[in-house]
Each structure stands twice: as C-alpha cells, then as structure tokens.
PDB file of N, CA and C in Angstrom:
ATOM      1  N   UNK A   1     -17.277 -10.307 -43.794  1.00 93.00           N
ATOM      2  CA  UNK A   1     -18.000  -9.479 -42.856  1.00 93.00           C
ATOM      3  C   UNK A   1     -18.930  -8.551 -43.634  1.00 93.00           C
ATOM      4  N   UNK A   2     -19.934  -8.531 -43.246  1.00 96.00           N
ATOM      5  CA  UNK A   2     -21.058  -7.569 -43.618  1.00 96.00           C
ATOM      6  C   UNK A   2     -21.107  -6.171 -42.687  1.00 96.00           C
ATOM      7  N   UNK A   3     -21.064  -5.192 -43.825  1.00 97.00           N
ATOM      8  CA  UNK A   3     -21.118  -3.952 -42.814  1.00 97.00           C
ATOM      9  C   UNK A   3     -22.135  -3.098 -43.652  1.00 97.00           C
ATOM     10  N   UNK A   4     -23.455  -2.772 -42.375  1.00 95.00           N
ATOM     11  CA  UNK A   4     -24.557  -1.737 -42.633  1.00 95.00           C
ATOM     12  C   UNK A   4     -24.307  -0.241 -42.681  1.00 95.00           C
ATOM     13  N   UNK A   5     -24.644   0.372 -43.258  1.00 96.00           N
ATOM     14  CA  UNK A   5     -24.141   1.718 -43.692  1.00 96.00           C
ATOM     15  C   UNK A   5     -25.492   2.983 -43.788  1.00 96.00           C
ATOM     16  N   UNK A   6     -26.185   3.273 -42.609  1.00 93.00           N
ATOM     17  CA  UNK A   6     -27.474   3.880 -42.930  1.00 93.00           C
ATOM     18  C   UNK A   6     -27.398   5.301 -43.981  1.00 93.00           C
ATOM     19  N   UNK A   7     -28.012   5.003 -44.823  1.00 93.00           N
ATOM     20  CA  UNK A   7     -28.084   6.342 -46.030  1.00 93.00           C
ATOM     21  C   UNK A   7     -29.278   6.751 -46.270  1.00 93.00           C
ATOM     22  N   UNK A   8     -28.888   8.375 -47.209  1.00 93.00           N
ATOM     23  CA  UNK A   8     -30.175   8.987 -47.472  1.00 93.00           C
ATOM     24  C   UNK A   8     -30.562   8.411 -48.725  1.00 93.00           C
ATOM     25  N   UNK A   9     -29.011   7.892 -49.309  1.00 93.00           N
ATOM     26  CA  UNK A   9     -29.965   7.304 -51.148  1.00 93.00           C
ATOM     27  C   UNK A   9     -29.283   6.418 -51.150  1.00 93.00           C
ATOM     28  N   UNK A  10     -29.640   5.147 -51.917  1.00 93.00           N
ATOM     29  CA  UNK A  10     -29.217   3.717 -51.996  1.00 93.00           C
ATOM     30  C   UNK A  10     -28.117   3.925 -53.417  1.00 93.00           C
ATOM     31  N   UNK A  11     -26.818   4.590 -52.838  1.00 92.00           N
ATOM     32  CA  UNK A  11     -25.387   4.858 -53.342  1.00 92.00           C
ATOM     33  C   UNK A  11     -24.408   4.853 -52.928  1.00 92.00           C
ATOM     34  N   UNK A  12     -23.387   4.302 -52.948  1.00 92.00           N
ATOM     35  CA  UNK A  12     -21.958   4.498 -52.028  1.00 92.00           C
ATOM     36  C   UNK A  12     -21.900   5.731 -51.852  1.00 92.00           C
ATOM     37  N   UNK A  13     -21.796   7.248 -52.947  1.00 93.00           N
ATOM     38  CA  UNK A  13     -21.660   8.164 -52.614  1.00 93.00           C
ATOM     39  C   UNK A  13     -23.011   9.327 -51.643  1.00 93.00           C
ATOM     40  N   UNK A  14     -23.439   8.383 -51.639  1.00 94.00           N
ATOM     41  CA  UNK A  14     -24.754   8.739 -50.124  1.00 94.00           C
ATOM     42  C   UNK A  14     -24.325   9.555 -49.084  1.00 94.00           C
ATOM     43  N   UNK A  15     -24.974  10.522 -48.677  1.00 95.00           N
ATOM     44  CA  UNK A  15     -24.452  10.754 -47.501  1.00 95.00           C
ATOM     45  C   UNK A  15     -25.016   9.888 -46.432  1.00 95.00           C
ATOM     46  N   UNK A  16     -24.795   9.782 -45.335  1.00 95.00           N
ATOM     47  CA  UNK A  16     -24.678   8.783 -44.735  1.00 95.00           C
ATOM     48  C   UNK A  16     -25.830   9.565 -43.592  1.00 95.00           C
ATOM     49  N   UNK A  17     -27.127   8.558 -43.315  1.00 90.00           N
ATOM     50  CA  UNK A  17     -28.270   9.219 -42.055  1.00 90.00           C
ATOM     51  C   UNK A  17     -27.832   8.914 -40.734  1.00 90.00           C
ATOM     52  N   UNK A  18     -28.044   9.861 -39.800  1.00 87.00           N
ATOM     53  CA  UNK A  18     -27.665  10.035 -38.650  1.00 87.00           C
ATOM     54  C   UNK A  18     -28.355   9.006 -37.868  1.00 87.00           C
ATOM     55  N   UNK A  19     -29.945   9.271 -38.077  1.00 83.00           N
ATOM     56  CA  UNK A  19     -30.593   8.321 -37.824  1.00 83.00           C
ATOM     57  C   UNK A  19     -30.825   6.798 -37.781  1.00 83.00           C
ATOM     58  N   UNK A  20     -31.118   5.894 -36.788  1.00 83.00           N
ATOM     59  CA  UNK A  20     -30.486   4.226 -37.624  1.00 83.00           C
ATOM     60  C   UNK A  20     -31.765   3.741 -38.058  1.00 83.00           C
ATOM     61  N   UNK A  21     -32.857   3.691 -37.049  1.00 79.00           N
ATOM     62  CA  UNK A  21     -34.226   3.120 -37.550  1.00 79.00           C
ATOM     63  C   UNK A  21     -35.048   3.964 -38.613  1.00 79.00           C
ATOM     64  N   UNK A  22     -34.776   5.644 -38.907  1.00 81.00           N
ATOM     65  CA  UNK A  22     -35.323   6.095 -39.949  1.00 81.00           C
ATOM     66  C   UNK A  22     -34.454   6.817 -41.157  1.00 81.00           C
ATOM     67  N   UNK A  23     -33.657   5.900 -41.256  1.00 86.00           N
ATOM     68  CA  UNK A  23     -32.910   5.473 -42.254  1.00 86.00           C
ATOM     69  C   UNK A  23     -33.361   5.123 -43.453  1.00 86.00           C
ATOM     70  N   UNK A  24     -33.510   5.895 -44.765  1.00 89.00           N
ATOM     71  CA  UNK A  24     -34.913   5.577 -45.682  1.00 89.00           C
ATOM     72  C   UNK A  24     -33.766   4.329 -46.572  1.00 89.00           C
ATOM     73  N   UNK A  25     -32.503   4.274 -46.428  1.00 93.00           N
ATOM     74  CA  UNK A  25     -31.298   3.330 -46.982  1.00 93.00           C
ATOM     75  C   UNK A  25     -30.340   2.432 -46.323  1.00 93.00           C
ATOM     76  N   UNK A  26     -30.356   1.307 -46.290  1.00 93.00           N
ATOM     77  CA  UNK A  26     -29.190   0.844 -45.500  1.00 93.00           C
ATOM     78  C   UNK A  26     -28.521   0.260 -46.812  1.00 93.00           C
ATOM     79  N   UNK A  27     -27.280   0.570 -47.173  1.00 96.00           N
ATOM     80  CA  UNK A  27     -26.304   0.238 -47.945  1.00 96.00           C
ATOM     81  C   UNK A  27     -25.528  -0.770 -47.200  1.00 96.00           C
ATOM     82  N   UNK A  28     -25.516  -1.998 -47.908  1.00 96.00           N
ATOM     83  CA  UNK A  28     -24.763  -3.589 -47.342  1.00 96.00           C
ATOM     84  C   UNK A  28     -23.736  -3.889 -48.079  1.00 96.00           C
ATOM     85  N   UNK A  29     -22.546  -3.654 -47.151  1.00 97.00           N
ATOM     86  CA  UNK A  29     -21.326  -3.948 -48.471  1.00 97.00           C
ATOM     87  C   UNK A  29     -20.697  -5.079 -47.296  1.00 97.00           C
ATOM     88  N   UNK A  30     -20.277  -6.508 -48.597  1.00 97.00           N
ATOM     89  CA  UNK A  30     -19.814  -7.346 -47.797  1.00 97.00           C
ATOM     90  C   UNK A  30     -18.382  -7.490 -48.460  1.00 97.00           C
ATOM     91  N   UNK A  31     -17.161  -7.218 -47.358  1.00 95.00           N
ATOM     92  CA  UNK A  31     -16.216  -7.265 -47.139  1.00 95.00           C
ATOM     93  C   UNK A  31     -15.550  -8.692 -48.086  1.00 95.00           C
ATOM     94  N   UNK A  32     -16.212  -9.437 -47.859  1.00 95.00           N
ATOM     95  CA  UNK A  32     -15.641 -10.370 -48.744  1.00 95.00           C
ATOM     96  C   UNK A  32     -15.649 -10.897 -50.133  1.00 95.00           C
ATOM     97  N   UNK A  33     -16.739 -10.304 -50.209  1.00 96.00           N
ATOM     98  CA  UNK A  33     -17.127 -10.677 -51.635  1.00 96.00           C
ATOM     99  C   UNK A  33     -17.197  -9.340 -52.907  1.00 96.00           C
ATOM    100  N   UNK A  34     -17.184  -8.135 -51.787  1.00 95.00           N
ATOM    101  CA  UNK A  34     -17.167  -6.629 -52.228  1.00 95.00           C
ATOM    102  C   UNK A  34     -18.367  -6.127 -53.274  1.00 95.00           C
ATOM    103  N   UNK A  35     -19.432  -7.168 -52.592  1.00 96.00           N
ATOM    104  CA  UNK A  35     -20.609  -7.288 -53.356  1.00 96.00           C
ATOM    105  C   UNK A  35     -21.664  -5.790 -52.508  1.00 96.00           C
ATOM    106  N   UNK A  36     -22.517  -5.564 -53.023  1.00 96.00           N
ATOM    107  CA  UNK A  36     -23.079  -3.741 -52.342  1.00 96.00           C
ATOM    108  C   UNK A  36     -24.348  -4.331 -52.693  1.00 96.00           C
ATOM    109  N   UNK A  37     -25.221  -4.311 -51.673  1.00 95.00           N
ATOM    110  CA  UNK A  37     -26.702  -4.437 -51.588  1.00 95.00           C
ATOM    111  C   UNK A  37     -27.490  -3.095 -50.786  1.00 95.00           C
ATOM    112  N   UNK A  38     -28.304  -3.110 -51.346  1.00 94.00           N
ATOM    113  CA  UNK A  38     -29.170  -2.240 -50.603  1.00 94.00           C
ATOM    114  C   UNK A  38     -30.927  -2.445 -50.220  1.00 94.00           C
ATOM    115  N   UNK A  39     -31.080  -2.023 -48.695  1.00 92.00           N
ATOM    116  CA  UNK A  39     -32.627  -2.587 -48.288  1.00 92.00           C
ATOM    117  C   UNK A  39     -33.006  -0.882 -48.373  1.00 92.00           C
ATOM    118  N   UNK A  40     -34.408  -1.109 -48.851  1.00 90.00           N
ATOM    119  CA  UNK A  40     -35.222  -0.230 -48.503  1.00 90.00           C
ATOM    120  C   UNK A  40     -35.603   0.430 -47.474  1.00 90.00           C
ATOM    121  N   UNK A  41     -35.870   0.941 -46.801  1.00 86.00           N
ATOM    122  CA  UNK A  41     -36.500   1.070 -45.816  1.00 86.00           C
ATOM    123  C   UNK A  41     -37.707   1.716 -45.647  1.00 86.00           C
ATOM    124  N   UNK A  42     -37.986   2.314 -46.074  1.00 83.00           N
ATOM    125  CA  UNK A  42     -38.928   4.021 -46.483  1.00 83.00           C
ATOM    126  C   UNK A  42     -40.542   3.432 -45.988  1.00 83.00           C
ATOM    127  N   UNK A  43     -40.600   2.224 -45.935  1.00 78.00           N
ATOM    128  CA  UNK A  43     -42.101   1.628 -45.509  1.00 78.00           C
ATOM    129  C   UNK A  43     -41.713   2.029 -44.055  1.00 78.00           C
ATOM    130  N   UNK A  44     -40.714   1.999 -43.519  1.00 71.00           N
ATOM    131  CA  UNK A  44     -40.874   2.004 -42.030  1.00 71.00           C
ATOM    132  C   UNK A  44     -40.447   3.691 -41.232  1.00 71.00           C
ATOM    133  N   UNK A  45     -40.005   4.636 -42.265  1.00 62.00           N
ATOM    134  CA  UNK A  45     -39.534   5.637 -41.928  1.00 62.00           C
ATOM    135  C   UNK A  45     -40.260   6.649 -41.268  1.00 62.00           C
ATOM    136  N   UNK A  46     -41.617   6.341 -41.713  1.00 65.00           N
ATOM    137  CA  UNK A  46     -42.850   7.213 -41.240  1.00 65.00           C
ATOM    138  C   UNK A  46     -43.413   7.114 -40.204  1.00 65.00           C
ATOM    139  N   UNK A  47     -43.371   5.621 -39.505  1.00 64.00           N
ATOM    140  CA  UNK A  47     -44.454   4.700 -38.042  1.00 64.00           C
ATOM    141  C   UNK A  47     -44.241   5.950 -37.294  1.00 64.00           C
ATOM    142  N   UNK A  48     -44.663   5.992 -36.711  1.00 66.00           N
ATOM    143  CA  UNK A  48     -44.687   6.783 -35.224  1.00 66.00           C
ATOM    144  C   UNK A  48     -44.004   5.925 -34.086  1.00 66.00           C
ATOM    145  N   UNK A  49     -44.323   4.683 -34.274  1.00 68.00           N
ATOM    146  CA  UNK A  49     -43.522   3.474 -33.176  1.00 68.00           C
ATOM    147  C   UNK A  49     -42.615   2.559 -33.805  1.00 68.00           C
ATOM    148  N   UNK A  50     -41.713   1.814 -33.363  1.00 67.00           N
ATOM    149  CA  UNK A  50     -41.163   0.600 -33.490  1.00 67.00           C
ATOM    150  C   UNK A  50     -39.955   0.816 -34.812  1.00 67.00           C
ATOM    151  N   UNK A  51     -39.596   1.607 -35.221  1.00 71.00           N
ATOM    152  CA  UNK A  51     -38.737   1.455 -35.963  1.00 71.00           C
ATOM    153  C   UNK A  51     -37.379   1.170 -35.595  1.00 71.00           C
ATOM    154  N   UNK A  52     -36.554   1.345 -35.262  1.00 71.00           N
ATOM    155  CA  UNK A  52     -35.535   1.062 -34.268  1.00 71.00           C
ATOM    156  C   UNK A  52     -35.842  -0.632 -33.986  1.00 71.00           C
ATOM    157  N   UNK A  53     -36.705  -1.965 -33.855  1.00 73.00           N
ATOM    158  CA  UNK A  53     -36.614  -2.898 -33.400  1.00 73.00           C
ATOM    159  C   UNK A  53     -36.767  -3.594 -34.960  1.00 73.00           C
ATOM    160  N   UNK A  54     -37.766  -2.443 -35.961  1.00 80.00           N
ATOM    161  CA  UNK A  54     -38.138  -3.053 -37.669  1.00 80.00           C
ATOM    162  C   UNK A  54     -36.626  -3.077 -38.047  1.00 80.00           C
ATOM    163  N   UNK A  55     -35.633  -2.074 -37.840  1.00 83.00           N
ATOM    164  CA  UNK A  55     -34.522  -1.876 -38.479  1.00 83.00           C
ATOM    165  C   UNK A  55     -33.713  -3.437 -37.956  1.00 83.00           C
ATOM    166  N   UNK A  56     -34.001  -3.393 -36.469  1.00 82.00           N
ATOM    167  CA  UNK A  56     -32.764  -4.427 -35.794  1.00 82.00           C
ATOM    168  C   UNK A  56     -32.928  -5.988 -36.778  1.00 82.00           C
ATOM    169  N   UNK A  57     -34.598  -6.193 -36.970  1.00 84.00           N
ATOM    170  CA  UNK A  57     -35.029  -7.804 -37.091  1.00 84.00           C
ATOM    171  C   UNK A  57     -34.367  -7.871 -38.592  1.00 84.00           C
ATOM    172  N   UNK A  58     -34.573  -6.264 -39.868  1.00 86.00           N
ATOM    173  CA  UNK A  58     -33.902  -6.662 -41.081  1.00 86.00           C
ATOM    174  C   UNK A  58     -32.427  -6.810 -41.705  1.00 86.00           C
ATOM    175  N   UNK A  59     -31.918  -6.215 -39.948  1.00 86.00           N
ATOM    176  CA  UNK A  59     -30.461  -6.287 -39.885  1.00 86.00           C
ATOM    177  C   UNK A  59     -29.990  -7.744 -39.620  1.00 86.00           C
ATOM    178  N   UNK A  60     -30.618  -8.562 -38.957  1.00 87.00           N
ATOM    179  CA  UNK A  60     -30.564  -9.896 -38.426  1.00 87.00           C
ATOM    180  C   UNK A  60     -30.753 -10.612 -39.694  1.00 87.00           C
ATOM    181  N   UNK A  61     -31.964 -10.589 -40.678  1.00 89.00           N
ATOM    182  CA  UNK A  61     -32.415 -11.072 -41.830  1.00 89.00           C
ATOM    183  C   UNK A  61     -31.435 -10.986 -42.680  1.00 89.00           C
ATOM    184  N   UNK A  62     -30.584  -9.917 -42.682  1.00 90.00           N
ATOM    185  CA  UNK A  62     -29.459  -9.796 -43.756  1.00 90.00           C
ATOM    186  C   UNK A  62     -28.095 -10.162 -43.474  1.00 90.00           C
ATOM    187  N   UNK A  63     -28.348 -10.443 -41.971  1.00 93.00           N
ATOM    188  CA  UNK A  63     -26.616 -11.223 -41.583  1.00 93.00           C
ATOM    189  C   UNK A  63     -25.569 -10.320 -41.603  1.00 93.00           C
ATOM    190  N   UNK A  64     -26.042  -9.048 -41.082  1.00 93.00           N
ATOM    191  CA  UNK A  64     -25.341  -7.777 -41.011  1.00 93.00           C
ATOM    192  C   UNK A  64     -24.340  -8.150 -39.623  1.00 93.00           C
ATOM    193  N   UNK A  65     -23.023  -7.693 -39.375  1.00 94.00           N
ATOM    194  CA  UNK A  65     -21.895  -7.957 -38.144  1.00 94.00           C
ATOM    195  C   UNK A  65     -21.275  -6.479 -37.774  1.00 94.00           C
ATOM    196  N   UNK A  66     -21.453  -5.366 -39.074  1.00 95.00           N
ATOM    197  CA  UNK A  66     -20.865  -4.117 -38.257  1.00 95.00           C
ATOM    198  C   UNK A  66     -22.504  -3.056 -38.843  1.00 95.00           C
ATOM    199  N   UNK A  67     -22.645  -2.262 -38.148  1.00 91.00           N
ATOM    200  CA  UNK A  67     -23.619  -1.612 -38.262  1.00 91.00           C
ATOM    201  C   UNK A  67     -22.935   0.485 -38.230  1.00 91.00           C
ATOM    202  N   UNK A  68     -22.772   0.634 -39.089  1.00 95.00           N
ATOM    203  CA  UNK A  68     -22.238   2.318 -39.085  1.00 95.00           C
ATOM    204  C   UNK A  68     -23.479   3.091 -39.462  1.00 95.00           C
ATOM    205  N   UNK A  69     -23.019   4.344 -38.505  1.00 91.00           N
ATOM    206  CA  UNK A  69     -24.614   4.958 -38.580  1.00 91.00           C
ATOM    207  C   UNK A  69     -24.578   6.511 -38.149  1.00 91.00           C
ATOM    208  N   UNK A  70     -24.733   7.550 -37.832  1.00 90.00           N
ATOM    209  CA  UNK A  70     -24.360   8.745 -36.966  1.00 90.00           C
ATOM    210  C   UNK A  70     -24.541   8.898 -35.601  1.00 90.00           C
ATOM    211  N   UNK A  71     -26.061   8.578 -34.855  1.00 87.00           N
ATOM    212  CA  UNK A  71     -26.236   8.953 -33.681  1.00 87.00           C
ATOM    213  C   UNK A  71     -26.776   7.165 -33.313  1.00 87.00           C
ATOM    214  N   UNK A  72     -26.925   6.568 -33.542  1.00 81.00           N
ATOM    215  CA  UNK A  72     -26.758   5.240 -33.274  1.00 81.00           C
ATOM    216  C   UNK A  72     -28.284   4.833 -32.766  1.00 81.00           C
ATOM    217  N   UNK A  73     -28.453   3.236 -32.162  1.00 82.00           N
ATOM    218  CA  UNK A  73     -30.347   3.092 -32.495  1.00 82.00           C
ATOM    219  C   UNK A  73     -30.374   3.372 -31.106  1.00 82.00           C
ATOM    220  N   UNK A  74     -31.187   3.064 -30.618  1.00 78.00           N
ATOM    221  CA  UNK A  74     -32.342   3.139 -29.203  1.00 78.00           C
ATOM    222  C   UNK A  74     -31.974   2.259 -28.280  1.00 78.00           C
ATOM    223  N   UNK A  75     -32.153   2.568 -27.051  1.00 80.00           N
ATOM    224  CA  UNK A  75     -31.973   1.333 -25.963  1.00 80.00           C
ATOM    225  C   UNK A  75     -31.997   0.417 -26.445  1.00 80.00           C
ATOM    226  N   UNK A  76     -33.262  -0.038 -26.508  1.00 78.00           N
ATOM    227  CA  UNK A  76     -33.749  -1.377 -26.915  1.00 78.00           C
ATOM    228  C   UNK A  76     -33.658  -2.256 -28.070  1.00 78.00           C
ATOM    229  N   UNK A  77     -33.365  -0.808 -29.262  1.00 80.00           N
ATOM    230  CA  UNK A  77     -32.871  -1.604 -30.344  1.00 80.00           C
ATOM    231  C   UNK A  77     -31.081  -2.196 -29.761  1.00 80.00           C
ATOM    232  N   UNK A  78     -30.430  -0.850 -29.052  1.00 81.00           N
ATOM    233  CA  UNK A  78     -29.291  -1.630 -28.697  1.00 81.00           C
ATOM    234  C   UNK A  78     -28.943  -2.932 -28.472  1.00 81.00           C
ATOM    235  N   UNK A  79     -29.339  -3.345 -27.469  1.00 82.00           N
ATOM    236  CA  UNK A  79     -29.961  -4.495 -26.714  1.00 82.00           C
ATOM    237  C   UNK A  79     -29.770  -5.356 -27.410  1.00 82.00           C
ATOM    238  N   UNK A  80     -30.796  -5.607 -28.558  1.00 81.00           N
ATOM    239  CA  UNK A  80     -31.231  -6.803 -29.121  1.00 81.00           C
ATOM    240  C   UNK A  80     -29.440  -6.737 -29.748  1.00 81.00           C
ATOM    241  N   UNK A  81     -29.097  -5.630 -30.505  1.00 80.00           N
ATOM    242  CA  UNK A  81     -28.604  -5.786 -31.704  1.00 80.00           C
ATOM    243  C   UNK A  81     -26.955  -6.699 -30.057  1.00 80.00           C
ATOM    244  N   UNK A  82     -26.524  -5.636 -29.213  1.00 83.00           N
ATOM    245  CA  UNK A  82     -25.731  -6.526 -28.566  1.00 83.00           C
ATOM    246  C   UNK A  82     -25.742  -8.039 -28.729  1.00 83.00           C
ATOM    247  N   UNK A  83     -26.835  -8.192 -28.091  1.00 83.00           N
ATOM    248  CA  UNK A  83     -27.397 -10.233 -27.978  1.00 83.00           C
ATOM    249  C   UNK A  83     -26.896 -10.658 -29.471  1.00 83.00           C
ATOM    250  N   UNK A  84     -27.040 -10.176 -30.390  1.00 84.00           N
ATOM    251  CA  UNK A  84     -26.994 -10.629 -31.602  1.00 84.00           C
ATOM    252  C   UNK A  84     -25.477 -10.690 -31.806  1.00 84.00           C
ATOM    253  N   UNK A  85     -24.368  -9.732 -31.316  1.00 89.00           N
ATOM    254  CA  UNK A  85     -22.849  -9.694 -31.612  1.00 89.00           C
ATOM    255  C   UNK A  85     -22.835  -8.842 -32.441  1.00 89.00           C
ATOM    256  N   UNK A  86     -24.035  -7.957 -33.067  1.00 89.00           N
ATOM    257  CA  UNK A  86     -23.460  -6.883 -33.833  1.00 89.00           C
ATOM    258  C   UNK A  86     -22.419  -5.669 -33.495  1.00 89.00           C
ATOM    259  N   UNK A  87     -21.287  -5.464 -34.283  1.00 91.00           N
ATOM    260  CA  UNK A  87     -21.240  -3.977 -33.855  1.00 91.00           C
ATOM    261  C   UNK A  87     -21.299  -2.881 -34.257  1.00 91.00           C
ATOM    262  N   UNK A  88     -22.059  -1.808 -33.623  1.00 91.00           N
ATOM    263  CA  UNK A  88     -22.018  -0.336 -33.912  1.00 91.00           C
ATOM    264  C   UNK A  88     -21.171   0.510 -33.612  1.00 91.00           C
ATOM    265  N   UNK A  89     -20.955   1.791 -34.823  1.00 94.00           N
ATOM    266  CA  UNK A  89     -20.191   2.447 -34.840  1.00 94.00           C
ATOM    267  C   UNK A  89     -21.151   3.974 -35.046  1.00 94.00           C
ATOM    268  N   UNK A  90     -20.606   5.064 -34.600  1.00 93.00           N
ATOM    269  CA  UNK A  90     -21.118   6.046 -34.545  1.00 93.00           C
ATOM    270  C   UNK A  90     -20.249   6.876 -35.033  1.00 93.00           C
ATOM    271  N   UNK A  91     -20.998   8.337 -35.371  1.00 92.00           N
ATOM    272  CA  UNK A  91     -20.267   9.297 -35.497  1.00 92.00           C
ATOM    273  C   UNK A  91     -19.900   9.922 -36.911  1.00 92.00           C
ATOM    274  N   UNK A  92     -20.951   9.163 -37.963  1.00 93.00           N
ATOM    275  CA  UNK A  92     -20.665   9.204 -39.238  1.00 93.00           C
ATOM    276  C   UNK A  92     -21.596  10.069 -39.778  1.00 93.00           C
ATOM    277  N   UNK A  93     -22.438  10.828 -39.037  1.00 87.00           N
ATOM    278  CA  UNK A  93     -23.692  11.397 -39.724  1.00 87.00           C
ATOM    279  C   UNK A  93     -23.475  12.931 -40.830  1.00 87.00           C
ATOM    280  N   UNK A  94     -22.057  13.040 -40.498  1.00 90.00           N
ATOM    281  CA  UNK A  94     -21.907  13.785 -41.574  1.00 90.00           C
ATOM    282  C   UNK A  94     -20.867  13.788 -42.773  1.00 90.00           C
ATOM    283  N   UNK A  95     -20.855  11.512 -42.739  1.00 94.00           N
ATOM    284  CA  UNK A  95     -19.658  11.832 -44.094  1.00 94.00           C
ATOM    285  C   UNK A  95     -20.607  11.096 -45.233  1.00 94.00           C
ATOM    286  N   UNK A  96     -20.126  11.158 -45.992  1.00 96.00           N
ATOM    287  CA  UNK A  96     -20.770  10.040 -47.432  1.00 96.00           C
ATOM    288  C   UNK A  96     -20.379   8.987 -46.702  1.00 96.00           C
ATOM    289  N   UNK A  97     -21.263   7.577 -47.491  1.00 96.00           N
ATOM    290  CA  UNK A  97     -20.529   6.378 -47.079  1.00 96.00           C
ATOM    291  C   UNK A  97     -19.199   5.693 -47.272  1.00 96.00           C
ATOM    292  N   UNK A  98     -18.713   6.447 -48.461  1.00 96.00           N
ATOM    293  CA  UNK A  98     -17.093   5.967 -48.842  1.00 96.00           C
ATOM    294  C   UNK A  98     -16.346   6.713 -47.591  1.00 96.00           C
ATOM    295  N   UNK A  99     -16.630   8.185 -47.113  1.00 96.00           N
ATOM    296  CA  UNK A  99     -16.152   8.589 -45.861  1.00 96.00           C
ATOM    297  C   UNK A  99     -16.232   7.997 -45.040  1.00 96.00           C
ATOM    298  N   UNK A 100     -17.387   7.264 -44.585  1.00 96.00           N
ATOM    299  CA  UNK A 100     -17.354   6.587 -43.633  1.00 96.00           C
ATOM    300  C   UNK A 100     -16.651   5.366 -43.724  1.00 96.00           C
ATOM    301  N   UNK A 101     -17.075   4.220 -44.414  1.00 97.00           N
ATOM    302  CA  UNK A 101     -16.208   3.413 -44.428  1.00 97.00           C
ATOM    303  C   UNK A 101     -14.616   3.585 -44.485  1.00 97.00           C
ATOM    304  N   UNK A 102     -13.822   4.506 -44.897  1.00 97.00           N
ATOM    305  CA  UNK A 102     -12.615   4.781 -45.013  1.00 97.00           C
ATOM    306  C   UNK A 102     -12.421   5.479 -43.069  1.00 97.00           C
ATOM    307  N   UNK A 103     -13.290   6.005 -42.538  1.00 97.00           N
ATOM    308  CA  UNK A 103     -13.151   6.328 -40.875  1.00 97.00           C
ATOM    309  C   UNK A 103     -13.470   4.795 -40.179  1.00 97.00           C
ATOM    310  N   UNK A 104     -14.095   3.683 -40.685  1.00 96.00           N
ATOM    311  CA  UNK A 104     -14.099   2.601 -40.171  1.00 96.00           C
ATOM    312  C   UNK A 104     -12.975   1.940 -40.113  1.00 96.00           C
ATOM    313  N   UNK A 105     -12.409   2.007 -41.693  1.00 96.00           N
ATOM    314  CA  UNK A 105     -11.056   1.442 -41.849  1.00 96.00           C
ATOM    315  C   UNK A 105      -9.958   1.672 -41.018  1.00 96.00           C
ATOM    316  N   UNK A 106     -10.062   3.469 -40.566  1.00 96.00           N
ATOM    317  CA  UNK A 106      -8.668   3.645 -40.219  1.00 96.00           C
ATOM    318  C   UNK A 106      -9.052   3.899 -38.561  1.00 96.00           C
ATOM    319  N   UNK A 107     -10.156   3.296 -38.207  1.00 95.00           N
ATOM    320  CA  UNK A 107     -10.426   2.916 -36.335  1.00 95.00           C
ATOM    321  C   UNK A 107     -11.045   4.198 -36.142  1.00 95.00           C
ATOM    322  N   UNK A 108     -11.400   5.589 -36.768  1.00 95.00           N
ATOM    323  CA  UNK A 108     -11.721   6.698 -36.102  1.00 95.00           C
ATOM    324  C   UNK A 108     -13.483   7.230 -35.518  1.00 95.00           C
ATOM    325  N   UNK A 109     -14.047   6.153 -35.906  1.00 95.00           N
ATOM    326  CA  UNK A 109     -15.496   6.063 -35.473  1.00 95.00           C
ATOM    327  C   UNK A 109     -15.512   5.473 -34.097  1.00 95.00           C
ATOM    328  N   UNK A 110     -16.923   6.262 -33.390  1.00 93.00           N
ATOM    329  CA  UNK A 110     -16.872   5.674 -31.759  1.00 93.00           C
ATOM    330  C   UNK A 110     -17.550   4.135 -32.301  1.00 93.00           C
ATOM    331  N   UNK A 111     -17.031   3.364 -31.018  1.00 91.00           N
ATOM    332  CA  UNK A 111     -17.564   2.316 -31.006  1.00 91.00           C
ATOM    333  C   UNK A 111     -18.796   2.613 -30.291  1.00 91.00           C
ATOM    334  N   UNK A 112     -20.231   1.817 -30.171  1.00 87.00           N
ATOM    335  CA  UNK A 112     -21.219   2.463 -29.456  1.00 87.00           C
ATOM    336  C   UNK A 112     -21.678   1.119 -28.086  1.00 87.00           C
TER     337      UNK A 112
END
C-alpha cells in the first residue's frame, strides 16, 4: 500500500501541510517495500486555479491508495479521488509525518 503524506519539506521528519493541493511536498512511503519517495509540487503551489485536481491526477500517476493530509482536498478533488478508491485521512496538520503516520497506524485520524 502506498500512503501520501502532504509536507512542508521532502523529509519524514516534515511537518506535515494542512493543505492537500498546496502542498509544496507529498512524501510517498510504500508500506511494502518501506521504500520513501517524494513529488514535488511547488510548480503548482502558486496557480490561482486547479490545484486540488493537479494534486488528484499526480496522486493517480503515483498509484497512491491512502492519502493523509490536515484539512483534506476540495469537492471535486474529493470526487475524483473517491472514483479512484483512494483513502483520505484528516486531521494531521499539526504532526510531523512520523506523527502522523504512527496516528494512522493506531486508527486516530478522521477518515474524510
């Protein structure tokens, strides 16, 4: 399982952005292989429009299945990301990502 992790710096010990589409980090740690990737984002952090649907299509591109984040994406990014079977988790916007993932682990993040 692949789980997205929106951050302010491309580090496990990141704190973790509230935000999902202006997210200047998404930290990709896959569960199985315990391999840690990280996408850029920072080209898209600035738009005035569409970020929230840029975030959903590179989440799809990367074969992302849990998505952790603080205040979670947009209607519409919702939407898509539903159709897709992703799931989001909320409520993390103020731990590092090892915090968070360890509140994923032990069920205490909202589901969104």
């Amino acid at each position: 399982m692949k789980i997205a992790f929106t951050t302010k710096e491309p580090s496990w010990d990141s704190m973790m952005e509230a935000r999902f589409g202006r997210a200047e980090y998404v930290l990709i740690y896959d569960e199985q292989s315990g391999q840690i990737t990280f996408y850029d984002n920072r080209e898209i952090v600035n738009q005035e429009h569409g970020a929230g649907p840029k975030m959903v299509k590179a989440m799809a591109d990367l074969g992302v299945d849990v998505i952790i984040t603080g205040n979670g994406p947009g209607e519409n990014a919702r939407a898509v990301l539903a159709q897709m079977k992703t799931v989001i988790y909320v409520g993390a916007g103020e731990l590092s990502v090892a915090e968070a993932y360890k509140a994923y682990q032990n069920n205490t993040l909202e589901k969104f």
